[in-house]
PDB file of C-alpha atoms and ligand atoms in Angstrom:
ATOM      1  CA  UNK A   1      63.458  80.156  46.313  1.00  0.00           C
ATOM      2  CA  UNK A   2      65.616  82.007  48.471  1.00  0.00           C
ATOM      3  CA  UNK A   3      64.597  85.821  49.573  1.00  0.00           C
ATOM      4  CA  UNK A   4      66.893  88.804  48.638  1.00  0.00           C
ATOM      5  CA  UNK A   5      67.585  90.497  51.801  1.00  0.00           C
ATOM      6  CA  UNK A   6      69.723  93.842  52.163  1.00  0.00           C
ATOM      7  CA  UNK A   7      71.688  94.407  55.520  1.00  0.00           C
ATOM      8  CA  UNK A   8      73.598  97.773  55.010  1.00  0.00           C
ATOM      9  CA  UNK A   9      76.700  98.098  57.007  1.00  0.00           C
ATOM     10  CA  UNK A  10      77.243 101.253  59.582  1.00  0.00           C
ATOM     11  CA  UNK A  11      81.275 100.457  59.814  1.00  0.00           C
ATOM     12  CA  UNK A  12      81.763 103.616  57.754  1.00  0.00           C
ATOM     13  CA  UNK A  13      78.573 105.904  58.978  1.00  0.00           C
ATOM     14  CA  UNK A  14      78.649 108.375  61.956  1.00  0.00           C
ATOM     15  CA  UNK A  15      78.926 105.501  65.032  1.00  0.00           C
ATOM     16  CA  UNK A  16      77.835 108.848  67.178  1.00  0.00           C
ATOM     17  CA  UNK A  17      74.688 109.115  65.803  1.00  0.00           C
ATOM     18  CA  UNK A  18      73.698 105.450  65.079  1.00  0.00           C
ATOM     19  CA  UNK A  19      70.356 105.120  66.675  1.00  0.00           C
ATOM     20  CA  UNK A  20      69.700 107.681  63.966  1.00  0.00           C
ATOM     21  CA  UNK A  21      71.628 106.379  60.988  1.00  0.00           C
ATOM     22  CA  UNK A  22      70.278 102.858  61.624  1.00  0.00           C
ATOM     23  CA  UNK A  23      66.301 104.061  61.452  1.00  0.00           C
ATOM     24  CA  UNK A  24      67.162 106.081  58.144  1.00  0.00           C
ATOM     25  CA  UNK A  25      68.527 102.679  56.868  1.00  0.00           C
ATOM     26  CA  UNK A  26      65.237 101.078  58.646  1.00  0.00           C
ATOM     27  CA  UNK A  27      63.137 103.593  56.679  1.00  0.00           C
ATOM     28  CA  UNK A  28      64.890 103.085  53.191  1.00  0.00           C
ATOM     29  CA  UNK A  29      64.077  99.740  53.620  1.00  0.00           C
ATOM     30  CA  UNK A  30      67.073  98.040  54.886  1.00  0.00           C
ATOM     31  CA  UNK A  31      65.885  93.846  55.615  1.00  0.00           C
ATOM     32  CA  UNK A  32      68.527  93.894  58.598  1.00  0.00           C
ATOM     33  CA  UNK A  33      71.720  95.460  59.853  1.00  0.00           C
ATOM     34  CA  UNK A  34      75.229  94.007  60.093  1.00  0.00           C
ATOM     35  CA  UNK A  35      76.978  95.378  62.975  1.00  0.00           C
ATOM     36  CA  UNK A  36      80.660  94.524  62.301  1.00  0.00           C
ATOM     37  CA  UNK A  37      82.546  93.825  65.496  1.00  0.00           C
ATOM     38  CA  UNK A  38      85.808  93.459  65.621  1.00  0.00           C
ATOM     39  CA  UNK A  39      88.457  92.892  68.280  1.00  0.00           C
ATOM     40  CA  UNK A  40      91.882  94.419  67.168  1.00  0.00           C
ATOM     41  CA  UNK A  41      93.382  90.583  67.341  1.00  0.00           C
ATOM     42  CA  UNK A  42      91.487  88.975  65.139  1.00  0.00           C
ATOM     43  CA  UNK A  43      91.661  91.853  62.661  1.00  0.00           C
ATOM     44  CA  UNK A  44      93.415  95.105  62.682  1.00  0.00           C
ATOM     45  CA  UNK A  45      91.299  96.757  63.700  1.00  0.00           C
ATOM     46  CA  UNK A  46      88.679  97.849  66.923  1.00  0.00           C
ATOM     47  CA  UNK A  47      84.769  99.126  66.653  1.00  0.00           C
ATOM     48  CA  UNK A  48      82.532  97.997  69.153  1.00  0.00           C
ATOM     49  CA  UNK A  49      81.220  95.272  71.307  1.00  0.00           C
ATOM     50  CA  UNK A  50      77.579  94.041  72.988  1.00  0.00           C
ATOM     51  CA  UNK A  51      77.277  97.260  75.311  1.00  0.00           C
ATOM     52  CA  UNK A  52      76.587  99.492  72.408  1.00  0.00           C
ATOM     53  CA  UNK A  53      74.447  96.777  70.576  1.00  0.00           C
ATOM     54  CA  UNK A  54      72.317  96.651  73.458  1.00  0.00           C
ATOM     55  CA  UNK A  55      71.910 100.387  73.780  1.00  0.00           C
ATOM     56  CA  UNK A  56      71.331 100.113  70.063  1.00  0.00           C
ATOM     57  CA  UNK A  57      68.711  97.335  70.269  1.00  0.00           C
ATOM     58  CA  UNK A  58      66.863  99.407  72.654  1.00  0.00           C
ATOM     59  CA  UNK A  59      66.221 101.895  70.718  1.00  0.00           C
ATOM     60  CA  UNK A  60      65.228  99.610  67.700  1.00  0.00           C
ATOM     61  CA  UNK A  61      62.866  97.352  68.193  1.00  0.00           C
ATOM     62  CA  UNK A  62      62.616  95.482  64.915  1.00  0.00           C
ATOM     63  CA  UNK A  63      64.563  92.302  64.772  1.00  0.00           C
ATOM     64  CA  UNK A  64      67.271  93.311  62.825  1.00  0.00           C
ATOM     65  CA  UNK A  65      70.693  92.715  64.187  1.00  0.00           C
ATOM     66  CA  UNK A  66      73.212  90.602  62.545  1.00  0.00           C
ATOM     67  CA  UNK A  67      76.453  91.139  64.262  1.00  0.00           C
ATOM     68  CA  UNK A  68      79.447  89.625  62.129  1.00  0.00           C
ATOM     69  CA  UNK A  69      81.962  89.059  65.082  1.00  0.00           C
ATOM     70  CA  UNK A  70      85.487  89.483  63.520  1.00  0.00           C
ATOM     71  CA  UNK A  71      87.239  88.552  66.889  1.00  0.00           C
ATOM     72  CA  UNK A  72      89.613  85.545  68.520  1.00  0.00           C
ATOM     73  CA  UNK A  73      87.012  84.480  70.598  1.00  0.00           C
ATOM     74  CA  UNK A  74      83.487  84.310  69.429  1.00  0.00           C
ATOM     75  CA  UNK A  75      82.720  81.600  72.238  1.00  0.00           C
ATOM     76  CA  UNK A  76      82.979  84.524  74.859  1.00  0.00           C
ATOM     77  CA  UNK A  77      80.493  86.809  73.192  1.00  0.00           C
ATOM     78  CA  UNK A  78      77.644  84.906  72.586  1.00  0.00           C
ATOM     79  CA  UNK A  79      75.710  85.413  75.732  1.00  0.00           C
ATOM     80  CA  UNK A  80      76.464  88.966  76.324  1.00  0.00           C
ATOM     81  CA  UNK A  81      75.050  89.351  72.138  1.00  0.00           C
ATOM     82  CA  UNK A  82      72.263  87.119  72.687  1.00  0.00           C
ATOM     83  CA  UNK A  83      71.566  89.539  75.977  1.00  0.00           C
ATOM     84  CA  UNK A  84      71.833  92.530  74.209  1.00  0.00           C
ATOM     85  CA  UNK A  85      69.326  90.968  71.572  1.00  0.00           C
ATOM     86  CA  UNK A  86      71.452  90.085  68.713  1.00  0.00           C
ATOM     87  CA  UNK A  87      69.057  87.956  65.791  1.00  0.00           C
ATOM     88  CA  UNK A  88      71.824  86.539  63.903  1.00  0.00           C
ATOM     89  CA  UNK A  89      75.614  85.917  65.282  1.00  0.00           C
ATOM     90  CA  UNK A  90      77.684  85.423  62.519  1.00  0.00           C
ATOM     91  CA  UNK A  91      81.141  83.955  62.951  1.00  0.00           C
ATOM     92  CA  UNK A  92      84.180  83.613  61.710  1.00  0.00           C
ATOM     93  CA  UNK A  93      85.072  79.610  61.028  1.00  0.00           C
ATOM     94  CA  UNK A  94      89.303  80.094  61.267  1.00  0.00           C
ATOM     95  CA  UNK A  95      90.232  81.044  65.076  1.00  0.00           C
ATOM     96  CA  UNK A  96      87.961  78.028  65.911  1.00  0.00           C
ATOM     97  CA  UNK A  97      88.341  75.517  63.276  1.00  0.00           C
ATOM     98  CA  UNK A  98      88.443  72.419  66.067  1.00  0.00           C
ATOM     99  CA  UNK A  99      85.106  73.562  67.368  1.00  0.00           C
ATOM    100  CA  UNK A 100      82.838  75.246  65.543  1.00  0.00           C
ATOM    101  CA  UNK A 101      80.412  72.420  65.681  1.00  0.00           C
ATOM    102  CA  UNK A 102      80.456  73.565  69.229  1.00  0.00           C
ATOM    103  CA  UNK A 103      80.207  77.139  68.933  1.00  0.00           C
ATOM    104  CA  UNK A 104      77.240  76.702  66.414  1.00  0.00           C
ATOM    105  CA  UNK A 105      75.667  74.581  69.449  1.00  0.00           C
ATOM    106  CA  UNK A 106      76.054  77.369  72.016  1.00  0.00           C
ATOM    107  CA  UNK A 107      74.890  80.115  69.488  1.00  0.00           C
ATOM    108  CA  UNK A 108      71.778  77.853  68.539  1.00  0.00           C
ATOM    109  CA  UNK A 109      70.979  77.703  72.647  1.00  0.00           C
ATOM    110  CA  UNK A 110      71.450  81.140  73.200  1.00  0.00           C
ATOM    111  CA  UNK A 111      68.485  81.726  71.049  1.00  0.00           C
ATOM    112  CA  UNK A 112      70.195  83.490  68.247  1.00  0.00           C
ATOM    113  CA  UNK A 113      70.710  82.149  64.364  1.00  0.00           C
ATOM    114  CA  UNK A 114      73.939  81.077  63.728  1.00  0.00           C
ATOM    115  CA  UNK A 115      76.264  82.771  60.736  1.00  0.00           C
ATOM    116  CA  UNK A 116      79.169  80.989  59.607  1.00  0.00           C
ATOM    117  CA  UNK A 117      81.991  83.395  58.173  1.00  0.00           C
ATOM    118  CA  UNK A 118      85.022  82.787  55.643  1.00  0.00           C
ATOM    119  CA  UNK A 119      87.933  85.187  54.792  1.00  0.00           C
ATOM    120  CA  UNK A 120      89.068  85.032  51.765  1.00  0.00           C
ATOM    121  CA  UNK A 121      92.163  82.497  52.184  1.00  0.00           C
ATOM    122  CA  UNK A 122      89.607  79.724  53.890  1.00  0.00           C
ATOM    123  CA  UNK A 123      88.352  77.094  50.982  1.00  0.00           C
ATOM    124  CA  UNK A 124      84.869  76.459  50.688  1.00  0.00           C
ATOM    125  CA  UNK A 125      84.569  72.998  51.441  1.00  0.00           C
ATOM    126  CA  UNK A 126      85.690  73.501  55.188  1.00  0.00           C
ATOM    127  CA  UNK A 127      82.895  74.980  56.085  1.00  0.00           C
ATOM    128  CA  UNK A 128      80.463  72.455  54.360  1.00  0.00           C
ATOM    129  CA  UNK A 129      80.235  70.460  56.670  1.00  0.00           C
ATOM    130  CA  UNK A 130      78.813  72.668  59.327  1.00  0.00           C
ATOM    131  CA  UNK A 131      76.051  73.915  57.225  1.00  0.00           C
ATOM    132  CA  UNK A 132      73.269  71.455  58.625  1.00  0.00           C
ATOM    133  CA  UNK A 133      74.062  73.412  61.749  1.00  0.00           C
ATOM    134  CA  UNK A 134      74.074  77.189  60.139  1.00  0.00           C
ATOM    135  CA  UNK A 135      71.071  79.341  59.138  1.00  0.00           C
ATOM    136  CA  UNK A 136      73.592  81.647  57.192  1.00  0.00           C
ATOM    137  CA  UNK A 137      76.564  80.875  55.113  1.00  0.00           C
ATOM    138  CA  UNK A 138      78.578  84.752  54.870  1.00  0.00           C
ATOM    139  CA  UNK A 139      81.388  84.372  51.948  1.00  0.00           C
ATOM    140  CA  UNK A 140      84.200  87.545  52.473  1.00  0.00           C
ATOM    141  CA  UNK A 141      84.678  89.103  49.072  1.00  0.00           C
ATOM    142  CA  UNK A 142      87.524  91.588  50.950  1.00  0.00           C
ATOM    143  CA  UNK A 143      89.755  90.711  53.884  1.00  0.00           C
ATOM    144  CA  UNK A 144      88.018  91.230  57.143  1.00  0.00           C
ATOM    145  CA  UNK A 145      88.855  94.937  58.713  1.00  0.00           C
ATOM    146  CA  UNK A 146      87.674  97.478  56.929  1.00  0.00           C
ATOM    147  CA  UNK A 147      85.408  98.981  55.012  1.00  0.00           C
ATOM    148  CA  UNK A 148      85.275 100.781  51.771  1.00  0.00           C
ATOM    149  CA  UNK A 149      87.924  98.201  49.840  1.00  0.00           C
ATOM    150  CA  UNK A 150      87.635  96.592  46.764  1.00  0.00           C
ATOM    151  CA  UNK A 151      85.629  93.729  45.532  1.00  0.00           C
ATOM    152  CA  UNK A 152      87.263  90.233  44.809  1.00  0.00           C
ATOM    153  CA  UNK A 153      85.547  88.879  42.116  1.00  0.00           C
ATOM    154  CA  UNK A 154      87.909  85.642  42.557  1.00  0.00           C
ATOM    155  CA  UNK A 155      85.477  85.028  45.450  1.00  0.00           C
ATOM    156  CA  UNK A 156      82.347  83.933  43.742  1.00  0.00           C
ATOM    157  CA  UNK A 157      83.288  80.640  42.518  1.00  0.00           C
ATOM    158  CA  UNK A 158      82.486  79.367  46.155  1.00  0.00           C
ATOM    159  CA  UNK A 159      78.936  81.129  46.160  1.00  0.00           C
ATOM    160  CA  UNK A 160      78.436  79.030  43.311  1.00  0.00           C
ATOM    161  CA  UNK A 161      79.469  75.830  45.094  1.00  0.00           C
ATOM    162  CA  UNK A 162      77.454  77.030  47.946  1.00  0.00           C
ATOM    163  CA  UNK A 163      74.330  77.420  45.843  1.00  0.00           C
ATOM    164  CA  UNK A 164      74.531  74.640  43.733  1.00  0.00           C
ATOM    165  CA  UNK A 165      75.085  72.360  47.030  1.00  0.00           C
ATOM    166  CA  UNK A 166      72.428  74.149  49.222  1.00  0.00           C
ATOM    167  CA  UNK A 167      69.491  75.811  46.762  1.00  0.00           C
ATOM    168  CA  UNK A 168      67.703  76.502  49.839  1.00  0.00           C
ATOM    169  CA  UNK A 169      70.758  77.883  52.213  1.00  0.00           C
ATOM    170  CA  UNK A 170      71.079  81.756  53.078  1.00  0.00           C
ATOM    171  CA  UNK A 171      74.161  83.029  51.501  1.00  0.00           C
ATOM    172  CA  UNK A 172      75.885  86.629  52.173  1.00  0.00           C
ATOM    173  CA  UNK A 173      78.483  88.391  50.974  1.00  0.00           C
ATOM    174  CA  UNK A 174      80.411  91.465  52.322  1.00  0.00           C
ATOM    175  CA  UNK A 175      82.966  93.308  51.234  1.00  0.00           C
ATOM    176  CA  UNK A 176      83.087  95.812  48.384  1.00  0.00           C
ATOM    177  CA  UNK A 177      79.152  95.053  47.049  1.00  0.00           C
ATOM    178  CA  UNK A 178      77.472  97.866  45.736  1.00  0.00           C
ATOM    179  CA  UNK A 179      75.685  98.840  42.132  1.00  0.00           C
ATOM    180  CA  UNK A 180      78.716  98.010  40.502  1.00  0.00           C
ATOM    181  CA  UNK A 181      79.195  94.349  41.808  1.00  0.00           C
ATOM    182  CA  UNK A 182      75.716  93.117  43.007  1.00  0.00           C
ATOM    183  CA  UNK A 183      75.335  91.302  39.503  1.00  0.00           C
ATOM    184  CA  UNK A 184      78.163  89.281  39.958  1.00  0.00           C
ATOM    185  CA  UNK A 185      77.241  88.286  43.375  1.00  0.00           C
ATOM    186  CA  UNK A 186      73.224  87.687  42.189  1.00  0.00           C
ATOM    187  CA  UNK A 187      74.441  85.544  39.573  1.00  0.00           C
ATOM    188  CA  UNK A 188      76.893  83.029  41.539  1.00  0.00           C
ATOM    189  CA  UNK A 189      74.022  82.860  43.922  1.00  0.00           C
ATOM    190  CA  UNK A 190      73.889  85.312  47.267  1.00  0.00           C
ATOM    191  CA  UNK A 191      70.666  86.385  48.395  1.00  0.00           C
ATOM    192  CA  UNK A 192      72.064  88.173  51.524  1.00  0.00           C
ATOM    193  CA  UNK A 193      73.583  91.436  50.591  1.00  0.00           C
ATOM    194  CA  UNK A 194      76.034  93.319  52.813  1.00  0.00           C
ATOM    195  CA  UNK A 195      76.447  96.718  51.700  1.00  0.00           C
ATOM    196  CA  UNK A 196      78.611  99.756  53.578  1.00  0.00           C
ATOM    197  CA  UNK A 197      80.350 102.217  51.855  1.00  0.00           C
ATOM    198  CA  UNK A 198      77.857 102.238  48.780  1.00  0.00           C
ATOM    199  CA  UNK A 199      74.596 102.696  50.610  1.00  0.00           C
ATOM    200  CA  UNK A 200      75.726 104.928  53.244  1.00  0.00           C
ATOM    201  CA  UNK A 201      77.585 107.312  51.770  1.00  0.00           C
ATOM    202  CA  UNK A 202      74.665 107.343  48.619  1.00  0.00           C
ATOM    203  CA  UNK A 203      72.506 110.499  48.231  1.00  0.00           C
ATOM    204  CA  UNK A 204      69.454 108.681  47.965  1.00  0.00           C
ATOM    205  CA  UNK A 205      69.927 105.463  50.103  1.00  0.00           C
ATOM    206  CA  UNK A 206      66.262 104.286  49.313  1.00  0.00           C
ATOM    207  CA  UNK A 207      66.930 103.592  45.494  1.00  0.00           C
ATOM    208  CA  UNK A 208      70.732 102.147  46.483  1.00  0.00           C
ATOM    209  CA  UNK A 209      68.745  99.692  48.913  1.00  0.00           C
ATOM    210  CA  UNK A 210      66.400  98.929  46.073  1.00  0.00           C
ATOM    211  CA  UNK A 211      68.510  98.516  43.422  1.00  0.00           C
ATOM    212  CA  UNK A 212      70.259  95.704  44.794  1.00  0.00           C
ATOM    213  CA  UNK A 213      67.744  93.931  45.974  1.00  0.00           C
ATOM    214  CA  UNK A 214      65.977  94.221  42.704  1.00  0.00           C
ATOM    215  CA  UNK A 215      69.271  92.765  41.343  1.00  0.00           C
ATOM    216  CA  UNK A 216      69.421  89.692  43.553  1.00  0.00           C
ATOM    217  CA  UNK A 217      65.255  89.011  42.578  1.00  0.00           C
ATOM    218  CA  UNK A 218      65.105  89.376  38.915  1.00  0.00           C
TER     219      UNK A 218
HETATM  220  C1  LIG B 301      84.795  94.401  56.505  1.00  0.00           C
HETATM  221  C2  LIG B 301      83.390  94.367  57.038  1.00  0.00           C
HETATM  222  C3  LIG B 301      82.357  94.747  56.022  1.00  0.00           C
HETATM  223  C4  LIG B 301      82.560  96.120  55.452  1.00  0.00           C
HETATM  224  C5  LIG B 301      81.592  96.433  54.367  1.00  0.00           C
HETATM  225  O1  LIG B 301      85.653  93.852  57.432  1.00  0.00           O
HETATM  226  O2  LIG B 301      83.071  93.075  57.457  1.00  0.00           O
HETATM  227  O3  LIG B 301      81.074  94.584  56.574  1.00  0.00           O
HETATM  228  O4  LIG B 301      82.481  97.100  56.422  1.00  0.00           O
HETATM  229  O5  LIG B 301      81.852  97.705  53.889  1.00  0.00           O
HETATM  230  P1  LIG B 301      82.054  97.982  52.345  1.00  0.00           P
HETATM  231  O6  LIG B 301      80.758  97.653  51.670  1.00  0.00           O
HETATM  232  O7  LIG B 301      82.393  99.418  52.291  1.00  0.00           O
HETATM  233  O8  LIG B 301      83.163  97.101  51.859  1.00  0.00           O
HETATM  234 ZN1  LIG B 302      80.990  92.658  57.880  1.00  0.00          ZN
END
C-alpha cells in the first residue's frame, strides 16, 4: 500500500553548484530531496542550515525538501525551515527524548510534515509511541555524519517491527543504500529510500533512481 519514493542525498555532490545538481536529480526522477543538516554538536560534522535551503527552494519550486536535521536543537530550526519552505522536517528523537511529543506539535503548526529519526544505538520501540504524531518514520542504517559509509544490515530488524506495526506508515532509511542493499531494505519494509553516494556519483543517475525504486515496488 505504501508508495516507493526516492530522495537522493546531495551531502557528497558539488554544494557549489546545487541549484544545478538538485534539477539533474529532479529530472532523473528523484520523488524528493534530503538535505542533511547538521550542526557540528550533534554530529561531527557541519554542512548547512535554512539560509541556503531557502536560496535553494527558490530556485526549485517543486515540493521536494526533506531536511533531516542532525543537530542539538531541532526546536530552534523549525520556523526558520518552515520559512525557507522545507516539506518534511525530519528529526532526530535522542537530544530531545523528554519532548518530542512537543517538537512534533510545533513542526505539525509550522505547516511542515514531521520526520522522526533514529541512530543506530536508539531501540525501536522508543519511538513508537510518537508515531500517531509522525508522517515519516527515518531508521539510520550508518551513524549520522557522513556520507559514503557502509550499510548496517543489523538495522533492518526494526523496519520490520515498524512495518509489521504500521502497514500504512512511511518508512526511510539512510545510510549506505544503493543497488547493492535496496533489497534488503525493500524486503524488511522501507518505502522511502535515501540514497547519496550511489546515485550521485553514478554515470547514469536516471537508471540508479529507477532501479531502486523498482526494487522497493515489485
Ligand atoms: C549521513 C546522512 C546520509 C548520507 C547518505 O549522516 O544522513 O543522508 O549522506 O549518504 P550515503 O548514501 O552515501 O551513505
Ligand atoms: Zn540523511
Amino acid at each position: 500500500p505504501v508508495q516507493a519514493k526516492i530522495g537522493p542525498s546531495i551531502l557528497n555532490a558539488d554544494l557549489a553548484d546545487l541549484a544545478n545538481e538538485s534539477q539533474k536529480l529532479l529530472d532523473n526522477g528523484a520523488d524528493y530531496l534530503h538535505l542533511d543538516v547538521m550542526d557540528g554538536h550533534f554530529v561531527p560534522n557541519l554542512t548547512f542550515g535554512h539560509s541556503l535551503v531557502k536560496c535553494l527552494r527558490n530556485k526549485i519550486k517543486k515540493d521536494f525538501f526533506e531536511t533531516h536535521m542532525m543537530v542539538s536543537r531541532p526546536q530552534q530550526w523549525i520556523e526558520p525551515m518552515a520559512d525557507a519552505g522545507v516539506n518534511l522536517y525530519t528529526f532526530h528523537i535522542e537530544p530531545v527524548m523528554e519532548e518530542v511529543a512537543n517538537v512534533c506539535r510545533k513542526v505539525r503548526e509550522s505547516g511542515m510534515k514531521v520526520g522522526l529519526a533514529l541512530k543506530p544505538g536508539t531501540e525501536v520501540q522508543v519511538v513508537e509511541r510518537y508515531v500517531d504524531m509522525a508522517d515519516v518514520v527515518l531508521v539510520m542504517t550508518v551513524e549520522p555524519g557522513f556520507g559514503g559509509q557502509s550499510f548496517m544490515a543489523n538495522m533492518m530488524p526494526k523496519v520490520e517491527r515498524l512495518r509489521t506495526h504500521y502497514p500504512n506508515l512511511d518508512i526511510e532509511v539512510d545510510g549506505g543504500v544503493g543497488p547493492n542493499t535496496i533489497e534488503t531494505c525493500a524486503k524488511a519494509g522501507a518505502n522511502m529510500i535515501v540514497s547519496g553516494t550511489a546515485v550521485i556519483q553514478a554515470p547514469n543517475q536516471r537508471n540508479v533512481i529507477n532501479l531502486l525504486r523498482d526494487t522497493v515496488q515489485k
